[in-house]
Steps between C-alpha positions, in 0.01 A plus 500: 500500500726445213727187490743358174311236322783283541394400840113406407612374139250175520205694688514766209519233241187364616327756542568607171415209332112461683499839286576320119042495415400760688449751240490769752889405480567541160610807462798451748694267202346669244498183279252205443759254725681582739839295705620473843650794614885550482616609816860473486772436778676845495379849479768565187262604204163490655324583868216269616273568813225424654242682734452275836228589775592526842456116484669372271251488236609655120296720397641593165857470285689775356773486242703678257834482325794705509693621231869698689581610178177737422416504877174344431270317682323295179154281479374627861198276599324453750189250594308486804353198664285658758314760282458842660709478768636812606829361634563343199457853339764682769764229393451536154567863557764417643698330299421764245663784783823211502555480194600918454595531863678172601627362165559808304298419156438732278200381354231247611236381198247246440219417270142463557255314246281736424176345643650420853262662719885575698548768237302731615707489843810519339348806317414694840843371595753647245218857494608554905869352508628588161554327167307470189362214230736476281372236247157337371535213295172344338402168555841335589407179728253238542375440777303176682154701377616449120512857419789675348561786790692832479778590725610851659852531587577763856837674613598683779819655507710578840492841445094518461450320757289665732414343883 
């Protein structure tokens, strides 16, 4: 079920921050330190969510900004607390359908370092709903492991879009 982040703002942050040394989190910041999240008090330049189970619990947070002027929804990301979990999937998807079909973007993109097992997902994603890589840069960020990582940069435009 997705909710606004406004109205979980201090479970998220918590949550986030028992993820700071896992390195199995690292790729989410895609830098070597990482800050609370922002989650502002308005919906005016950005969309935050999160993905709650039938209970309550959150199983993941989703965010992106928007730009109204190029109709863009900017620096999508997404990180899961409860890994695998298949509702946390269907809301992610989601969100993705809202932001074509609810807020009328015309373009949704994100990067990936390049060594985030996610990638490969994100891969199969943009092959069978549209879109395309459109940028590789080489060894941009350094993350928690020490290692200078590269970064691949995904777009999906409304039009290509495919459900």
């Amino acid at each position: 079920m997705i909710k606004p982040a406004q109205l979980y703002k201090e479970e998220i942050k918590k949550k986030y921050i028992e993820t700071w040394y896992n390195e199995e989190y690292m790729y989410y910041s895609g830098w070597s330190g990482v800050e609370e999240l922002d989650i502002p008090n308005n919906n005016y330049d950005s969309h935050h969510f999160v993905s709650v189970d039938n209970n309550g619990n959150i199983l993941g947070y989703i965010s992106y900004s928007v730009s109204f002027v190029t109709m863009s929804a900017d620096r999508f990301g997404a990180i899961s607390f409860d890994k695998g979990n298949v509702l946390f999937a269907k809301d992610l998807y989601q969100i993705i359908c809202d932001i074509f079909d609810k807020y009328h973007l015309n373009r949704l993109c994100w990067s990936c370092i390049a060594d985030n097992p996610a990638i490969r997902g994100y891969r199969n994603f943009i092959k069978e709903h549209g879109g395309r890589e459109c940028a590789y840069h080489k060894q941009i960020c350094k993350l928690m492991d020490g290692k200078l990582h590269d970064d691949v940069e995904f777009e999906i435009l409304a039009e290509e879009f495919k459900r």
